[in-house]
mmCIF file of C-alpha atoms and ligand atoms in Angstrom:
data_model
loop_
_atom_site.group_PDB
_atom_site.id
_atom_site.type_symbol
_atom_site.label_atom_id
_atom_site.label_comp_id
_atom_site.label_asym_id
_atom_site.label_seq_id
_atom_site.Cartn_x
_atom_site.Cartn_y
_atom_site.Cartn_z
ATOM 1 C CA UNK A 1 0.000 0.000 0.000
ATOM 2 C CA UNK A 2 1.200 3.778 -0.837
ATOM 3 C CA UNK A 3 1.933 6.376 1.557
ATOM 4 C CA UNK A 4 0.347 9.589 1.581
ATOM 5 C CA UNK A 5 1.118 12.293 3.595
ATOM 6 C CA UNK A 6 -0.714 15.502 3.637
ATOM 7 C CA UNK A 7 1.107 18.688 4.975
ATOM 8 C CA UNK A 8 -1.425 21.383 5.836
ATOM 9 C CA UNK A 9 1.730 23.977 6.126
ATOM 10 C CA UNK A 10 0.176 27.121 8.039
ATOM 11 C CA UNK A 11 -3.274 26.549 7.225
ATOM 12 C CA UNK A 12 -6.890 26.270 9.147
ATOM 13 C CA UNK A 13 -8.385 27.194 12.020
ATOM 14 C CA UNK A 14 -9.466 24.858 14.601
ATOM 15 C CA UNK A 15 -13.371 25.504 13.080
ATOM 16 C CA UNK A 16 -12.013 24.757 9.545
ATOM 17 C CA UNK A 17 -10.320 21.661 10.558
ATOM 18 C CA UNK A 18 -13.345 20.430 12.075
ATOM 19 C CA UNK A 19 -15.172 20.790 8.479
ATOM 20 C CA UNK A 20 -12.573 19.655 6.647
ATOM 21 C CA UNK A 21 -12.769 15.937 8.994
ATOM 22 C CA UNK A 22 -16.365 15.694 8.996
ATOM 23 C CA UNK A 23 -16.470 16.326 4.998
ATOM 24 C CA UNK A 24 -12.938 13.997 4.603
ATOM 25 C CA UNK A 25 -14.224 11.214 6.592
ATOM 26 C CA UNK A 26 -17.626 10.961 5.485
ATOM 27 C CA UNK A 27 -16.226 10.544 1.906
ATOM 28 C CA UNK A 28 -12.603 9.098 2.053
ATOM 29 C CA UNK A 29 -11.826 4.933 1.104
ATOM 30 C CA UNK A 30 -9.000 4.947 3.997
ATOM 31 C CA UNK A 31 -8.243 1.654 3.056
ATOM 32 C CA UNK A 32 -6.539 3.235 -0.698
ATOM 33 C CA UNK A 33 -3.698 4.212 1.539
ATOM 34 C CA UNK A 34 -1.785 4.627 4.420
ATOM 35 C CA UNK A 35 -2.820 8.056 5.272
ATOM 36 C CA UNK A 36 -0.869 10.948 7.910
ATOM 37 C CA UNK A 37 -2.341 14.034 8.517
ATOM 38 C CA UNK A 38 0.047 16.730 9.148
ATOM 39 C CA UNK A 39 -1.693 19.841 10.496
ATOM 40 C CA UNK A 40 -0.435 23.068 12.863
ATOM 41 C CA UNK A 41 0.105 22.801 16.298
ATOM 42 C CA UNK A 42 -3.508 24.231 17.310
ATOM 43 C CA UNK A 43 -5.340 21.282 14.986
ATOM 44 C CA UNK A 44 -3.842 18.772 16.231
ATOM 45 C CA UNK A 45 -6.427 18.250 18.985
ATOM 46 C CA UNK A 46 -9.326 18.422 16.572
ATOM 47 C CA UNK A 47 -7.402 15.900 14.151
ATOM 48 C CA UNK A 48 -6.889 13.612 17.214
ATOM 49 C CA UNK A 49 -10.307 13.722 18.230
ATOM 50 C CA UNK A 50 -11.473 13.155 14.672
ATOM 51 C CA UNK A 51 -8.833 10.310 13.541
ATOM 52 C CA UNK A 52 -8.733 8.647 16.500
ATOM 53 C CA UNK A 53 -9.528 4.810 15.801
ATOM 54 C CA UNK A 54 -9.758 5.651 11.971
ATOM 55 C CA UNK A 55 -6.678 4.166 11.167
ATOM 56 C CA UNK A 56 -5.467 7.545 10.036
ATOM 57 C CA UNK A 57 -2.324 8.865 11.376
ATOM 58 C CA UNK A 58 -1.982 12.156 13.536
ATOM 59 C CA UNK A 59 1.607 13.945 12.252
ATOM 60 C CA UNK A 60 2.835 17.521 13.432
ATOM 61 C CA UNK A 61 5.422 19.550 11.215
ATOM 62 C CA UNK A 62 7.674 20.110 13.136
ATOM 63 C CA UNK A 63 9.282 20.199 16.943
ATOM 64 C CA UNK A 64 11.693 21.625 19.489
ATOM 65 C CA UNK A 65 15.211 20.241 19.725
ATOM 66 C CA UNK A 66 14.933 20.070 23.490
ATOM 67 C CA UNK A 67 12.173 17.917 25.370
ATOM 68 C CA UNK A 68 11.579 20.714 27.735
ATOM 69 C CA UNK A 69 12.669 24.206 29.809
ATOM 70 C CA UNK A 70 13.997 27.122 28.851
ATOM 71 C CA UNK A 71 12.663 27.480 24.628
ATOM 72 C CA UNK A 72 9.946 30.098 24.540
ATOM 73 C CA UNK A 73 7.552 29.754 21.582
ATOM 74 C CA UNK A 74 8.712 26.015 20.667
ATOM 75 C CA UNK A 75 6.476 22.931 21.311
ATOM 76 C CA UNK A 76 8.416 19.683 22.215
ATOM 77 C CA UNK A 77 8.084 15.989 21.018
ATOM 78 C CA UNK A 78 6.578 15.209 23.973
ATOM 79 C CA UNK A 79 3.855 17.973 24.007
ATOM 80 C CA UNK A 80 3.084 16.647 20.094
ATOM 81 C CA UNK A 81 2.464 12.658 21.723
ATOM 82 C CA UNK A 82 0.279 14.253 24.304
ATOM 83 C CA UNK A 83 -1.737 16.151 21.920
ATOM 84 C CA UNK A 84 -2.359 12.693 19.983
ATOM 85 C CA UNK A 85 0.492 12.738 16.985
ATOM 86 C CA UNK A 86 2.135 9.812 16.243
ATOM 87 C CA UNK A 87 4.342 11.362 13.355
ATOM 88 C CA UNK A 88 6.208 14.421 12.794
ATOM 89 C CA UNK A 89 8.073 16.649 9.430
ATOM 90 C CA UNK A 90 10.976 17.181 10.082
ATOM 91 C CA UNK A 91 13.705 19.371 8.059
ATOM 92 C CA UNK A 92 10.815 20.933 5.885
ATOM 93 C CA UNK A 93 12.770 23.410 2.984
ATOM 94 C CA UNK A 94 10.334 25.952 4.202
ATOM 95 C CA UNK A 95 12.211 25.647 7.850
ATOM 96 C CA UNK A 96 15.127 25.057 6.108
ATOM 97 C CA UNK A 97 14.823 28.557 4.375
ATOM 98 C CA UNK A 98 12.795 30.597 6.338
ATOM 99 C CA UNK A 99 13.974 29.616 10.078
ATOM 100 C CA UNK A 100 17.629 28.788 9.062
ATOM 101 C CA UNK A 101 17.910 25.106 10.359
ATOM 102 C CA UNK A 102 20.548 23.240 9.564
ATOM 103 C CA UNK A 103 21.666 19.455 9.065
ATOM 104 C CA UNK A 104 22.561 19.379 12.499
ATOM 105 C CA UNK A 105 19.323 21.237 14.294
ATOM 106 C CA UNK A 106 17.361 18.561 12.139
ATOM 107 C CA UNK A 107 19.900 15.899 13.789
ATOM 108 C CA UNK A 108 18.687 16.822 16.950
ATOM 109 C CA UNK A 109 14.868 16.912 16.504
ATOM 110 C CA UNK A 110 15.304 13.584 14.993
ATOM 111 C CA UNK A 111 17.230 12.075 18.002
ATOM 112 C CA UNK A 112 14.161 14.152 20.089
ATOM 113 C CA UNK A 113 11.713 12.549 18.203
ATOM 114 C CA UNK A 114 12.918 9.110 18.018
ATOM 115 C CA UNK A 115 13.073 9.689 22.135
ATOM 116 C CA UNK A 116 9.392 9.792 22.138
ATOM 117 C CA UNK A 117 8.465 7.366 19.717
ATOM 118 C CA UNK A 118 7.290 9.716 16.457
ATOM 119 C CA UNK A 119 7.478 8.202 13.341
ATOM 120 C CA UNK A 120 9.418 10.937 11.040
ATOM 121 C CA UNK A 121 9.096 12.249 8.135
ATOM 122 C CA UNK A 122 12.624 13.424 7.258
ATOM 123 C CA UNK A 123 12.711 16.107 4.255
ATOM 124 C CA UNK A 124 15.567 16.424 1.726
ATOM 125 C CA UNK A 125 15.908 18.329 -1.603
ATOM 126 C CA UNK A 126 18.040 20.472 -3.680
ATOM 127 C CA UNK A 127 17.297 24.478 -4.610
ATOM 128 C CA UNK A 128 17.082 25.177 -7.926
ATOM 129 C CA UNK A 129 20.779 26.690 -8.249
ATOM 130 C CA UNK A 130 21.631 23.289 -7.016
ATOM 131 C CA UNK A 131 20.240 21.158 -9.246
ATOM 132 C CA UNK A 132 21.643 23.975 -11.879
ATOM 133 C CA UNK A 133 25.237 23.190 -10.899
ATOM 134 C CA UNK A 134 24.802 19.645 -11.185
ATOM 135 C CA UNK A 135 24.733 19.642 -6.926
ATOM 136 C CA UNK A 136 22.238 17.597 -6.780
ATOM 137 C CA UNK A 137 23.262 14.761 -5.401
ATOM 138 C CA UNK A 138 26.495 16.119 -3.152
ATOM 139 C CA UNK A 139 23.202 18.287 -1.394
ATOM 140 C CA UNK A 140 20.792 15.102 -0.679
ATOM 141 C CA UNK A 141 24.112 12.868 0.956
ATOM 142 C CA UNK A 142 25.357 15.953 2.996
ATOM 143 C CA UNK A 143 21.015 16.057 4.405
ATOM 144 C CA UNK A 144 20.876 12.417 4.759
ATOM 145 C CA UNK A 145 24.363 11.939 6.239
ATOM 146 C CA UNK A 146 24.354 14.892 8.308
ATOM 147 C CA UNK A 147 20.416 14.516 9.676
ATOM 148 C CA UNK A 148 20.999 10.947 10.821
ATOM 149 C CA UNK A 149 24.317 10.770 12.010
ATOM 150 C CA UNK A 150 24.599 8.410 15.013
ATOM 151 C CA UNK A 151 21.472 6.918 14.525
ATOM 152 C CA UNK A 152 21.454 3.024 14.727
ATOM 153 C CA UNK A 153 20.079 1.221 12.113
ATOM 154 C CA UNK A 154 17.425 -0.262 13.802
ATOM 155 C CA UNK A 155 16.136 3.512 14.084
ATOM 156 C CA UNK A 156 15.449 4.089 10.596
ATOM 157 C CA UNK A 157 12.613 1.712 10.864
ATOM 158 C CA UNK A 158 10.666 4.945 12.246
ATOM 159 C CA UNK A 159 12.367 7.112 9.108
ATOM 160 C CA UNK A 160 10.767 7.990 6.079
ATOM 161 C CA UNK A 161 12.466 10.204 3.857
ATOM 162 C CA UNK A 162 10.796 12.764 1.556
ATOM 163 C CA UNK A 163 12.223 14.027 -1.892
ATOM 164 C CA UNK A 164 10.975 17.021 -2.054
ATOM 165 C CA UNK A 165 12.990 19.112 -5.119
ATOM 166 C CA UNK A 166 12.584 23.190 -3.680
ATOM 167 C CA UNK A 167 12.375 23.490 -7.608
ATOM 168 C CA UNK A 168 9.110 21.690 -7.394
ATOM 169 C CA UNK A 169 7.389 22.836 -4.252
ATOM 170 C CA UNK A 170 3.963 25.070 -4.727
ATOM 171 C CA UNK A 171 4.369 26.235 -8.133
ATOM 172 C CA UNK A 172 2.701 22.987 -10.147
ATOM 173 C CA UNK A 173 6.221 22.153 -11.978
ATOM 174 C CA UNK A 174 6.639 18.949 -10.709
ATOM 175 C CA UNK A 175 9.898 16.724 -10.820
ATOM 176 C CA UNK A 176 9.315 14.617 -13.674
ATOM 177 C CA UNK A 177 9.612 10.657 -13.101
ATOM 178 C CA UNK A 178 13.216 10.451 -14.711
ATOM 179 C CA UNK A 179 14.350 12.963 -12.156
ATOM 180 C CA UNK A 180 12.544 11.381 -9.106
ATOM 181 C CA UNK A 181 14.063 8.397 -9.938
ATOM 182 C CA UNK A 182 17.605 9.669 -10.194
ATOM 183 C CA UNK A 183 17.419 11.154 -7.025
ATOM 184 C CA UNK A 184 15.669 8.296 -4.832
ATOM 185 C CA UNK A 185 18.306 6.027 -6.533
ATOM 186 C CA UNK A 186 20.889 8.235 -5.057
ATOM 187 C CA UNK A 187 18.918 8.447 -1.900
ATOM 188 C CA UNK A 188 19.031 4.848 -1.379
ATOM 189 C CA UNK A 189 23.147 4.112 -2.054
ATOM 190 C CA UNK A 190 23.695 6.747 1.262
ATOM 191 C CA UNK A 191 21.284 4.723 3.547
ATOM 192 C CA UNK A 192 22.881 1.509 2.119
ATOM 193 C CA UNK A 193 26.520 3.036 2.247
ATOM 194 C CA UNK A 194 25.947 4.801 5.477
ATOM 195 C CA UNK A 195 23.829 2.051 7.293
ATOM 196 C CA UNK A 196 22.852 -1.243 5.336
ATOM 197 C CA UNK A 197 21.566 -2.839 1.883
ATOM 198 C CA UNK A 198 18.487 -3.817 4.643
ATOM 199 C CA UNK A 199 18.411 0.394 4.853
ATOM 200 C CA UNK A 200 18.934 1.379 1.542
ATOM 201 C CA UNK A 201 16.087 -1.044 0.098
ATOM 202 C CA UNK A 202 13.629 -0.613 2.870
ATOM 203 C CA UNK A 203 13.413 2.516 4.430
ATOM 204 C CA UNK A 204 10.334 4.466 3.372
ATOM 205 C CA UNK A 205 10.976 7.319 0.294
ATOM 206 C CA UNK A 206 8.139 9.571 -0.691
ATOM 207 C CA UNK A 207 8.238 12.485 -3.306
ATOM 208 C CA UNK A 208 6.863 15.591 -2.920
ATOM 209 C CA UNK A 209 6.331 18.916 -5.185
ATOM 210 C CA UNK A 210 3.285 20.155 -6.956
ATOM 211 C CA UNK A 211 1.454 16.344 -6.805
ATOM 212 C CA UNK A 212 -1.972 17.072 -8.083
ATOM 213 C CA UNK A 213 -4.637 14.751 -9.319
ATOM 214 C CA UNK A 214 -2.848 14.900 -12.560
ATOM 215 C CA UNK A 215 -0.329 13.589 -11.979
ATOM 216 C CA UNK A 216 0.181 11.225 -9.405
ATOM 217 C CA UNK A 217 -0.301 8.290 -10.817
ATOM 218 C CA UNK A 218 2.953 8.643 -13.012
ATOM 219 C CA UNK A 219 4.743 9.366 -9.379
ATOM 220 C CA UNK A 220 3.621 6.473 -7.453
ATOM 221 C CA UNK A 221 4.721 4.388 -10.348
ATOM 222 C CA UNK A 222 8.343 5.922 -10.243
ATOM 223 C CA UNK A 223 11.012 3.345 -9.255
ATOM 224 C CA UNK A 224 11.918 2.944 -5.719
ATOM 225 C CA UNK A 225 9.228 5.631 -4.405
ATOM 226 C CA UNK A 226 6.836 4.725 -1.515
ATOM 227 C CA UNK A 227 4.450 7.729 -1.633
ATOM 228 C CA UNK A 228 4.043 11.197 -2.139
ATOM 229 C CA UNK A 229 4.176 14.258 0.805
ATOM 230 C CA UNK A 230 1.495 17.055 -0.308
ATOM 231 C CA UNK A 231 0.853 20.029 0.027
ATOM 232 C CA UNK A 232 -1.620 22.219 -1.785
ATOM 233 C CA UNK A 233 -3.215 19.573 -2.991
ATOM 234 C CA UNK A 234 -4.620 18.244 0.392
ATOM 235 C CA UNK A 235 -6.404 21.481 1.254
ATOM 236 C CA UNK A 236 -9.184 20.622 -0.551
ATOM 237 C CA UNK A 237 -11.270 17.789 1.330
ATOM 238 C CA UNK A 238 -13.205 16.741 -1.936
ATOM 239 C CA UNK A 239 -10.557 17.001 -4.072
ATOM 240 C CA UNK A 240 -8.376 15.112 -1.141
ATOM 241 C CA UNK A 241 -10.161 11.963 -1.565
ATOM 242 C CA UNK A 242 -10.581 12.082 -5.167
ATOM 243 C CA UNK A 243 -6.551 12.117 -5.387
ATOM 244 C CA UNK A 244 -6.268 9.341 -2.797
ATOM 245 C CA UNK A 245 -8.728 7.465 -4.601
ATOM 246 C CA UNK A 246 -6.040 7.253 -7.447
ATOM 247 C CA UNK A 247 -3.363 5.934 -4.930
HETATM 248 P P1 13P B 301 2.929 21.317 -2.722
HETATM 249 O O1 13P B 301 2.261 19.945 -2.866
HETATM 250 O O2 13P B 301 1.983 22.410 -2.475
HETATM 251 O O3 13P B 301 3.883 21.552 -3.852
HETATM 252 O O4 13P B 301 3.829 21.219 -1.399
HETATM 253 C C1 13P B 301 4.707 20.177 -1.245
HETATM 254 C C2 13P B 301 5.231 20.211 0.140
HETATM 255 O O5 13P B 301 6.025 21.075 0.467
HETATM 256 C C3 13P B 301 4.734 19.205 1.078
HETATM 257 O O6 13P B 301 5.487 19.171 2.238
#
């Protein structure tokens, strides 16, 4: 069965959230795919009350690097498994970008969120300069390396990694299959260097960028890819189902 992951980014209300579940629910095949909803910190209670028992998973996107004290403003792994999530984003470009966090912040909230038992969804891609200068690949081992060092194996179990091009993100120019596959390829021979064949062939790779109803078929079928992370896409309840319906 395919993964699909839907990242609300910063948007809905508690009410809206609410409509969106009762409309989603009513409607969805949950048994098409294993589904994660990602929403913001102040949904999360509202997605736990509605997805609890559905089979549906309960993700935040993103966490403290600390499990508690002195970190005004941040919410900690712990505070996300009390609220109901059993998943969390991690390394998002948009936190990459906008909130500076490096390869080894995003080591941290890993090792933070292994600690209390989240199942992550680790994010990796290239800019566009990057995949201009043929960087493509030197960027994805330098995330992967970097955001799991001294991690045992056994620990990637609860890792899924997300290929999700900056190129591609929000603007409906999706990676096209020959490009997802070059880069999940190259995703897989760091696990298996780094960790184990075991790692490179099983752990969990989804792409993500501008998946629409369109095309998402063509992505699921691309070699060595698990599922797809969205974004836009997913804000839509109706349209939601109709794309997991295609899964
Ligand atoms: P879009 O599906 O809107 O391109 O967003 C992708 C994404 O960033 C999901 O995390």
């Amino acid at each position: 069965m395919k993964k699909i992951v839907a990242n609300f980014k910063m948007n809905a209300t508690v009410e809206e959230t609410k409509r969106y579940f009762i409309n989603f629910l009513a409607k969805v095949d949950s048994a098409k795919a294993e589904l994660t909803f990602c929403l913001p910190y102040t949904s999360l209670a509202t997605g736990n009350y509605f997805l609890k028992g559905t089979g549906i998973k309960l993700g935040a996107q993103n966490l403290a690097d600390e499990d508690e004290g002195k970190c005004t403003g941040e919410i900690s792994g712990r505070m996300l498994v009390d609220a109901g999530a059993e998943a969390v984003i991690i390394g998002h470009s948009e936190r990459r970008a906008k909130f500076k966090e490096s390869n080894k912040t995003i080591n941290k909230k890993i090792k933070v969120a292994l600690k209390n038992r989240l199942d992550i969804i680790l994010c990796v891609g290239e800019s566009l300069t990057e995949k201009n200068t043929l960087k493509t690949l030197e960027t994805l081992k330098a995330q992967i390396e970097e955001g799991l060092k001294g991690l045992y194996e056994n620990e990637l179990e609860n890792i899924t990694i997300a290929y999700e091009p900056i190129w591609a993100i929000g603007n409906g120019k999706n990676a096209t299959v020959k490009e997802i596959e070059y880069a999940v390829k190259a995703i897989r021979k760091v696990l298996t260097d780094d960790f184990s064949e075991k790692a490179g062939k099983e752990t969990k790779v989804l792409y993500g960028g501008s998946v629409n109803i369109k095309n998402i078929q063509s992505i699921l079928k691309a070699k060595g890819i698990d599922g797809v992370l969205i974004g836009g896409a997913c804000l839509d309840a109706n349209g939601f189902v109709n794309l997991i319906n295609l899964a």
